[in-house]
DNA sequence: TGTACATCAGTGAACGCGCGTTCACTGATGTAC
DNA sequence: TGTACATCAGTGAACGCGCGTTCACTGATGTAC
């Protein structure tokens, strides 16, 4: 009983923390992360401004947590696999579409902060994306295609561009972008 | 004499306007465009906050002017030409390095707002970048290489990624990135 | 040419407002014995 | 088991501060005649 209650208290805190991250994503999609204040985010999350400090020291710390807790998993989810080159490319396109459909605000944040004003954000995202390039190499190796590191990096860059373009399109446009991504990465294979 | 004086007055206004744009770039590099206020920009530009309104209705209007007046020319400057494929690729790498060296703040703004929170900024930049892709196709056609539109677009995307990585590197790292860009675009040619 | 008027970029004072932050407090839950 | 104490997420009041915006004004320059 004691153990159970402890878990519930921690879980409640975790719930509020996650709500702060989600609130930030919702607002950042509209006005940009750098323009957000702790009061605005707290209001959106449904807590008092002073409660914000129970979770983060400032917005910068929240941003880093957002990248670690939410962006990381989305980047990891882009790791396509398949039994053949063709199916692997198809899976890559599918994962791209899925990311945009599942969590457009998170994808927007990822793309914006990759080139944004905060060096710490850029560094963290660069590391995660380079992990994605490594995974992509491994996936291609699995279907006996030797992808040089630079080509894998280029494929990731094309994938990110596709994500950005898809965000501003409806379902029809997104399907086209998926095909273009597959075509481009295919060409990169040589 | 009357004509001359008229010009001087207009030129002075143009000078202040340009200084507002430059001040915005300096500040945006550090904190992000979306976080900037008209008072902060006016202070940096050396004018009273109320004078801001003599040039722009708000920061959004200033941002669009910034893209039109300053970002456009930089994107245009990336249009490499050369008498052979090899020299064309070399020129592309050189233009990339030149842009980063000449005006890093402007390049940072371009990259950030391409995926930023303001749809109007994204649209304007996308148009200008698609012009660059068209120019790139023409340049390759000139050396008898038929570059499909999607491949030209992919080359532009790789160029932008190189710009972003170069911004965070010193001279040595930038030289490496230049080589990587040339290698990647070369591979894209097939 | 001189004179009277128009234009307009730049300004300082003032406004109401939302911001980040500090503080002391509440009350539910956890811990010790 | 009950009791006394500790922990800690959430809170409302209050603070000083910088924000965007309005306003009436200045003074240099342009224009009309």
Coordinates of C-alpha atoms (C1' of nucleotides) in Angstrom, one line a residue:
Chain A
X1 CA 0.0 0.0 0.0
X2 CA 2.8 2.4 0.8
X3 CA 4.7 1.4 -2.3
X4 CA 1.5 1.9 -4.4
X5 CA 0.8 5.4 -3.1
X6 CA 4.4 6.4 -3.8
X7 CA 4.1 5.4 -7.3
X8 CA 0.9 7.3 -7.8
X9 CA 2.4 10.5 -6.5
X10 CA 5.4 10.1 -8.8
X11 CA 3.1 9.3 -11.7
X12 CA 1.1 12.4 -11.1
X13 CA 4.2 14.6 -11.2
X14 CA 5.3 12.8 -14.3
X15 CA 1.9 13.5 -15.8
X16 CA 2.1 17.2 -15.2
X17 CA 5.6 17.3 -16.5
X18 CA 4.6 15.7 -19.7
X19 CA 1.7 18.1 -20.0
X20 CA 4.1 21.0 -19.8
X21 CA 6.1 19.4 -22.7
X22 CA 3.0 18.9 -24.8
X23 CA 1.7 22.4 -24.0
X24 CA 5.1 23.8 -25.2
X25 CA 4.9 21.8 -28.5
X26 CA 1.3 23.1 -29.1
X27 CA 2.4 26.7 -28.6
X28 CA 5.8 26.4 -30.3
X29 CA 4.0 25.2 -33.5
X30 CA 2.2 28.6 -33.6
X31 CA 4.7 31.1 -32.4
X32 CA 8.1 29.4 -32.2
X33 CA 9.8 28.0 -29.1
X34 CA 12.0 31.0 -28.5
X35 CA 9.0 33.3 -28.1
X36 CA 7.4 31.2 -25.4
X37 CA 7.4 32.2 -21.7
X38 CA 6.9 30.1 -18.6
X39 CA 3.6 31.8 -17.8
X40 CA 2.2 31.1 -21.2
X41 CA 3.2 27.4 -21.1
X42 CA 2.0 26.9 -17.6
X43 CA -1.4 28.5 -18.5
X44 CA -1.7 26.1 -21.5
X45 CA -0.8 23.2 -19.2
X46 CA -3.4 24.2 -16.6
X47 CA -1.1 24.9 -13.7
X48 CA -0.1 28.0 -11.8
X49 CA 3.0 29.8 -13.1
X50 CA 4.8 29.2 -9.8
X51 CA 4.3 25.5 -10.2
X52 CA 6.4 25.5 -13.3
X53 CA 9.5 25.6 -11.0
X54 CA 8.6 22.2 -9.5
X55 CA 9.5 20.7 -12.8
X56 CA 12.0 22.9 -14.6
X57 CA 14.4 25.8 -13.7
X58 CA 13.5 27.7 -16.9
X59 CA 12.3 27.2 -20.5
X60 CA 15.8 26.2 -21.7
X61 CA 15.8 23.2 -19.3
X62 CA 12.3 22.3 -20.5
X63 CA 13.5 22.5 -24.1
X64 CA 16.3 20.1 -23.5
X65 CA 14.0 17.7 -21.7
X66 CA 11.6 17.9 -24.6
X67 CA 14.3 16.8 -27.0
X68 CA 15.5 14.0 -24.8
X69 CA 12.1 12.7 -23.8
X70 CA 9.9 13.3 -26.9
X71 CA 12.0 14.1 -29.9
X72 CA 14.5 11.3 -29.4
X73 CA 11.8 8.6 -29.6
X74 CA 10.4 10.1 -32.8
X75 CA 13.8 10.2 -34.5
X76 CA 14.3 6.6 -33.4
X77 CA 11.0 5.6 -34.9
X78 CA 12.2 6.7 -38.3
X79 CA 14.6 3.8 -38.4
X80 CA 13.1 1.8 -41.2
X81 CA 13.9 -1.9 -41.8
X82 CA 13.0 -4.3 -44.6
X83 CA 14.0 -7.6 -46.3
X84 CA 14.9 -5.9 -49.5
X85 CA 16.2 -2.5 -50.7
X86 CA 12.8 -1.7 -52.2
X87 CA 10.9 -2.6 -49.1
X88 CA 13.4 -0.7 -46.9
X89 CA 12.9 2.4 -49.0
X90 CA 9.1 2.0 -48.8
X91 CA 9.3 1.6 -45.0
X92 CA 11.4 4.8 -44.8
X93 CA 8.7 6.6 -46.7
X94 CA 6.0 5.1 -44.5
X95 CA 7.8 6.1 -41.3
X96 CA 8.1 9.6 -42.6
X97 CA 4.4 9.8 -43.2
X98 CA 3.6 8.3 -39.9
X99 CA 5.7 10.8 -38.0
X100 CA 4.0 13.7 -39.7
X101 CA 0.6 12.3 -39.1
X102 CA 1.1 11.2 -35.5
X103 CA 2.8 14.2 -34.1
X104 CA 3.1 17.2 -36.5
X105 CA 3.9 19.6 -33.7
X106 CA 6.8 17.5 -32.5
X107 CA 8.2 17.2 -36.0
X108 CA 7.9 20.9 -36.5
X109 CA 9.8 21.5 -33.3
X110 CA 12.5 19.0 -34.4
X111 CA 13.0 20.8 -37.8
X112 CA 12.9 24.3 -36.4
X113 CA 15.4 23.7 -33.6
X114 CA 17.8 21.8 -35.7
X115 CA 18.7 25.1 -37.2
X116 CA 17.4 27.3 -34.4
X117 CA 19.1 29.9 -32.2
X118 CA 20.0 27.6 -29.3
X119 CA 23.4 25.8 -29.8
X120 CA 22.6 23.3 -27.1
X121 CA 19.4 22.2 -28.9
X122 CA 21.2 22.0 -32.2
X123 CA 24.0 19.8 -30.7
X124 CA 21.6 17.4 -29.0
X125 CA 19.5 17.0 -32.2
X126 CA 22.6 16.6 -34.3
X127 CA 23.7 13.7 -32.1
X128 CA 20.3 12.0 -32.4
X129 CA 20.2 12.4 -36.1
X130 CA 23.6 11.0 -36.5
X131 CA 22.4 8.0 -34.7
X132 CA 19.6 7.7 -37.2
X133 CA 22.2 7.8 -40.1
X134 CA 24.1 4.9 -38.4
X135 CA 20.9 2.9 -38.1
X136 CA 20.2 3.6 -41.7
X137 CA 23.6 2.3 -42.8
X138 CA 23.0 -0.9 -40.7
X139 CA 19.6 -1.4 -42.3
X140 CA 21.0 -1.1 -45.8
X141 CA 23.9 -3.4 -44.9
X142 CA 21.3 -5.9 -43.9
X143 CA 20.0 -6.0 -47.5
X144 CA 23.6 -6.1 -48.8
X145 CA 23.9 -2.5 -49.9
X146 CA 27.0 -0.8 -48.7
X147 CA 26.0 2.8 -47.9
X148 CA 28.9 5.1 -47.2
X149 CA 28.5 7.3 -44.1
X150 CA 28.2 10.5 -46.1
X151 CA 25.5 8.9 -48.2
X152 CA 23.6 7.8 -45.1
X153 CA 23.9 11.3 -43.7
X154 CA 22.6 12.7 -47.0
X155 CA 19.6 10.3 -46.9
X156 CA 18.8 11.6 -43.4
X157 CA 18.9 15.2 -44.7
X158 CA 16.5 14.3 -47.5
X159 CA 14.2 12.6 -45.0
X160 CA 14.1 15.8 -42.8
X161 CA 13.4 17.9 -45.9
X162 CA 10.5 15.5 -46.8
X163 CA 9.2 15.9 -43.2
X164 CA 9.2 19.6 -43.5
X165 CA 7.5 19.7 -46.8
X166 CA 4.9 17.1 -45.8
X167 CA 3.9 19.2 -42.8
X168 CA 2.6 21.9 -45.1
X169 CA 0.7 19.5 -47.3
X170 CA -2.6 17.6 -47.2
X171 CA -2.8 13.9 -47.6
X172 CA -2.5 13.9 -51.4
X173 CA 0.5 16.2 -51.3
X174 CA 2.1 14.0 -48.6
X175 CA 1.8 10.9 -50.8
X176 CA 3.7 12.7 -53.5
X177 CA 6.4 13.8 -51.1
X178 CA 6.7 10.2 -50.0
X179 CA 7.4 9.1 -53.6
X180 CA 9.9 11.9 -54.1
X181 CA 11.7 10.9 -50.9
X182 CA 11.9 7.3 -52.0
X183 CA 13.1 8.3 -55.5
X184 CA 15.8 10.7 -54.1
X185 CA 17.2 8.2 -51.6
X186 CA 17.1 5.5 -54.3
X187 CA 19.2 7.8 -56.6
X188 CA 21.6 8.3 -53.7
X189 CA 22.3 4.6 -53.5
X190 CA 23.9 4.9 -57.0
Chain B
X1 CA 19.9 70.6 -56.1
X2 CA 16.3 69.9 -55.2
X3 CA 16.6 66.4 -56.7
X4 CA 19.9 65.8 -54.9
X5 CA 18.5 66.7 -51.6
X6 CA 15.5 64.5 -52.2
X7 CA 17.7 61.6 -52.8
X8 CA 19.7 62.2 -49.7
X9 CA 16.6 62.2 -47.6
X10 CA 15.4 59.0 -49.1
X11 CA 18.8 57.5 -48.8
X12 CA 18.9 58.3 -45.1
X13 CA 15.6 56.6 -44.5
X14 CA 16.8 53.6 -46.5
X15 CA 20.0 53.5 -44.3
X16 CA 18.0 53.4 -41.1
X17 CA 15.7 50.7 -42.6
X18 CA 18.7 48.6 -43.5
X19 CA 20.1 49.1 -40.0
X20 CA 16.9 47.7 -38.6
X21 CA 17.2 44.6 -40.7
X22 CA 20.8 44.1 -39.8
X23 CA 20.1 44.7 -36.1
X24 CA 17.4 42.0 -36.3
X25 CA 19.8 39.6 -37.9
X26 CA 22.4 40.2 -35.1
X27 CA 19.8 39.6 -32.4
X28 CA 18.0 36.7 -34.1
X29 CA 21.3 34.8 -34.3
X30 CA 21.5 34.9 -30.5
X31 CA 17.8 34.4 -29.4
X32 CA 15.8 33.6 -32.5
X33 CA 13.6 35.9 -34.6
X34 CA 10.3 35.0 -32.9
X35 CA 11.6 36.1 -29.5
X36 CA 12.5 39.6 -30.7
X37 CA 10.5 42.7 -29.9
X38 CA 10.4 46.0 -31.7
X39 CA 11.9 47.8 -28.7
X40 CA 14.9 45.4 -28.6
X41 CA 15.5 45.8 -32.4
X42 CA 15.1 49.6 -32.3
X43 CA 17.6 49.8 -29.4
X44 CA 20.1 47.7 -31.3
X45 CA 19.6 49.9 -34.4
X46 CA 20.1 53.1 -32.4
X47 CA 16.6 54.6 -32.9
X48 CA 13.7 55.3 -30.6
X49 CA 11.1 52.6 -30.3
X50 CA 8.5 54.9 -31.8
X51 CA 10.6 55.5 -34.9
X52 CA 10.3 51.8 -35.7
X53 CA 6.8 52.5 -37.0
X54 CA 8.2 54.9 -39.7
X55 CA 9.6 51.8 -41.4
X56 CA 7.4 48.8 -40.5
X57 CA 4.0 48.1 -39.0
X58 CA 5.3 45.3 -36.9
X59 CA 8.1 42.7 -36.6
X60 CA 6.3 40.3 -39.0
X61 CA 6.4 42.9 -41.8
X62 CA 10.1 43.5 -41.0
X63 CA 10.8 39.8 -41.3
X64 CA 9.2 39.6 -44.7
X65 CA 11.3 42.6 -45.9
X66 CA 14.4 40.9 -44.5
X67 CA 13.7 37.8 -46.6
X68 CA 12.9 39.9 -49.7
X69 CA 15.8 42.4 -49.4
X70 CA 18.6 40.4 -47.8
X71 CA 18.0 36.7 -47.9
X72 CA 17.0 36.6 -51.6
X73 CA 20.3 38.0 -52.8
X74 CA 22.3 35.5 -50.7
X75 CA 20.3 32.6 -52.1
X76 CA 20.9 34.0 -55.6
X77 CA 24.6 34.2 -54.9
X78 CA 24.7 30.4 -54.3
X79 CA 24.0 29.9 -58.1
X80 CA 27.3 28.3 -59.1
X81 CA 28.5 28.1 -62.7
X82 CA 31.5 26.5 -64.3
X83 CA 32.8 25.2 -67.7
X84 CA 32.8 21.6 -66.4
X85 CA 31.0 19.4 -64.0
X86 CA 34.0 19.3 -61.7
X87 CA 34.5 23.0 -61.7
X88 CA 30.8 23.6 -61.3
X89 CA 30.8 21.4 -58.2
X90 CA 33.8 23.2 -56.9
X91 CA 32.2 26.6 -57.4
X92 CA 29.1 25.3 -55.5
X93 CA 31.3 24.4 -52.6
X94 CA 33.1 27.8 -52.8
X95 CA 29.8 29.7 -52.8
X96 CA 28.7 27.7 -49.8
X97 CA 31.8 28.7 -47.9
X98 CA 31.6 32.3 -49.1
X99 CA 28.0 32.7 -47.8
X100 CA 28.9 31.3 -44.4
X101 CA 31.9 33.5 -44.1
X102 CA 30.3 36.7 -45.5
X103 CA 27.1 36.8 -43.5
X104 CA 26.7 34.0 -41.0
X105 CA 23.8 35.7 -39.3
X106 CA 21.9 35.9 -42.5
X107 CA 22.5 32.3 -43.3
X108 CA 21.4 31.3 -39.8
X109 CA 18.2 33.2 -40.2
X110 CA 17.6 31.6 -43.6
X111 CA 18.0 28.1 -42.2
X112 CA 16.0 28.7 -39.0
X113 CA 13.0 30.3 -40.7
X114 CA 12.9 27.7 -43.5
X115 CA 11.5 25.4 -40.8
X116 CA 10.3 28.1 -38.4
X117 CA 6.9 28.9 -37.0
X118 CA 5.8 31.6 -39.5
X119 CA 4.1 30.0 -42.6
X120 CA 4.5 33.2 -44.6
X121 CA 8.3 33.1 -44.0
X122 CA 8.5 29.4 -45.0
X123 CA 6.5 30.0 -48.2
X124 CA 8.7 32.9 -49.3
X125 CA 11.9 31.0 -48.6
X126 CA 10.6 27.9 -50.4
X127 CA 9.9 30.0 -53.5
X128 CA 13.4 31.5 -53.5
X129 CA 15.0 28.1 -52.9
X130 CA 13.0 26.5 -55.7
X131 CA 14.5 29.3 -57.9
X132 CA 17.9 28.2 -56.8
X133 CA 17.1 24.6 -57.8
X134 CA 16.0 25.8 -61.3
X135 CA 19.3 27.7 -61.7
X136 CA 21.3 24.7 -60.6
X137 CA 19.6 22.6 -63.3
X138 CA 20.4 25.2 -65.9
X139 CA 24.0 25.3 -64.8
X140 CA 24.3 21.5 -65.1
X141 CA 22.6 21.5 -68.4
X142 CA 25.3 24.0 -69.5
X143 CA 27.9 21.3 -68.9
X144 CA 25.7 18.7 -70.6
X145 CA 24.5 17.0 -67.5
X146 CA 20.7 16.4 -67.4
X147 CA 19.7 16.9 -63.8
X148 CA 16.1 15.8 -63.0
X149 CA 14.2 18.5 -61.0
X150 CA 14.0 16.2 -58.0
X151 CA 17.8 15.7 -58.0
X152 CA 18.3 19.5 -58.3
X153 CA 16.0 19.9 -55.3
X154 CA 17.9 17.3 -53.4
X155 CA 21.2 19.1 -54.2
X156 CA 19.8 22.3 -52.8
X157 CA 18.7 20.5 -49.6
X158 CA 22.3 19.1 -49.2
X159 CA 23.6 22.6 -49.8
X160 CA 21.5 24.0 -47.0
X161 CA 22.5 21.2 -44.7
X162 CA 26.2 22.0 -45.5
X163 CA 25.5 25.7 -44.7
X164 CA 24.0 24.7 -41.3
X165 CA 26.9 22.5 -40.3
X166 CA 29.5 24.9 -41.6
X167 CA 28.1 27.6 -39.3
X168 CA 29.0 25.7 -36.2
X169 CA 32.5 24.9 -37.4
X170 CA 35.9 26.7 -37.7
X171 CA 37.8 27.1 -40.9
X172 CA 39.2 23.6 -40.9
X173 CA 35.9 22.0 -40.3
X174 CA 34.3 24.1 -43.0
X175 CA 36.8 22.9 -45.5
X176 CA 35.8 19.3 -44.7
X177 CA 32.2 20.1 -45.0
X178 CA 32.8 21.7 -48.4
X179 CA 34.4 18.4 -49.6
X180 CA 31.5 16.4 -48.2
X181 CA 29.0 18.6 -50.0
X182 CA 30.8 18.2 -53.3
X183 CA 31.1 14.4 -52.8
X184 CA 27.4 14.1 -51.9
X185 CA 26.1 16.2 -54.9
X186 CA 28.5 14.3 -57.2
X187 CA 26.9 11.1 -56.0
X188 CA 23.5 12.5 -56.7
X189 CA 24.5 13.1 -60.3
X190 CA 24.6 9.3 -60.6
Chain C
dT1 C1' 15.1 84.8 -55.7
dG2 C1' 12.6 84.8 -51.3
dT3 C1' 8.5 83.3 -48.7
dA4 C1' 4.9 80.5 -46.9
dC5 C1' 3.3 76.0 -46.4
dA6 C1' 3.5 70.8 -46.6
dT7 C1' 5.8 66.6 -45.6
dC8 C1' 7.6 63.3 -42.7
dA9 C1' 11.4 60.7 -40.0
dG10 C1' 12.5 60.9 -35.4
dT11 C1' 11.3 61.7 -30.6
dG12 C1' 9.9 61.5 -25.1
dA13 C1' 6.2 60.9 -22.1
dA14 C1' 2.7 58.1 -20.8
dC15 C1' -0.6 54.1 -20.7
dG16 C1' -1.9 49.5 -19.5
dC17 C1' -0.3 44.7 -19.6
dG18 C1' 2.0 40.4 -19.1
dC19 C1' 6.4 38.8 -17.8
dG20 C1' 9.9 36.1 -14.5
dT21 C1' 10.7 35.5 -9.9
dT22 C1' 10.3 35.4 -4.6
dC23 C1' 7.8 34.2 -0.7
dA24 C1' 5.1 32.0 2.8
dC25 C1' 1.6 28.9 3.0
dT26 C1' -1.6 24.5 2.2
dG27 C1' -2.6 19.9 2.2
dA28 C1' -2.0 15.4 0.6
dT29 C1' 1.2 11.8 0.9
dG30 C1' 5.4 9.2 2.8
dT31 C1' 8.2 7.8 6.8
dA32 C1' 9.7 6.6 11.5
dC33 C1' 8.8 4.4 15.5
Chain D
dT1 C1' -2.0 -0.2 14.8
dG2 C1' -1.7 4.8 15.8
dT3 C1' 0.8 9.1 16.1
dA4 C1' 4.1 12.6 15.2
dC5 C1' 7.0 14.5 11.8
dA6 C1' 9.0 15.2 7.0
dT7 C1' 8.4 15.9 2.2
dC8 C1' 7.0 18.3 -1.6
dA9 C1' 3.7 19.6 -5.7
dG10 C1' 0.8 23.3 -6.1
dT11 C1' -0.7 27.9 -5.0
dG12 C1' -2.0 33.4 -4.7
dA13 C1' -0.1 37.8 -3.7
dA14 C1' 3.2 40.8 -4.7
dC15 C1' 7.4 42.9 -6.8
dG16 C1' 9.8 45.4 -10.4
dC17 C1' 10.5 45.5 -15.3
dG18 C1' 10.3 45.7 -20.3
dC19 C1' 6.9 45.4 -23.7
dG20 C1' 3.7 47.4 -27.8
dT21 C1' 1.3 51.4 -28.8
dT22 C1' -0.8 56.2 -28.8
dC23 C1' 0.0 61.0 -28.8
dA24 C1' 1.5 65.6 -29.7
dC25 C1' 5.5 67.7 -30.9
dT26 C1' 10.2 69.1 -33.4
dG27 C1' 12.9 70.3 -37.0
dA28 C1' 15.0 69.4 -41.3
dT29 C1' 13.8 69.1 -46.0
dG30 C1' 10.7 69.5 -50.2
dT31 C1' 7.3 72.1 -52.9
dA32 C1' 4.5 76.0 -54.8
dC33 C1' 4.4 80.4 -56.4

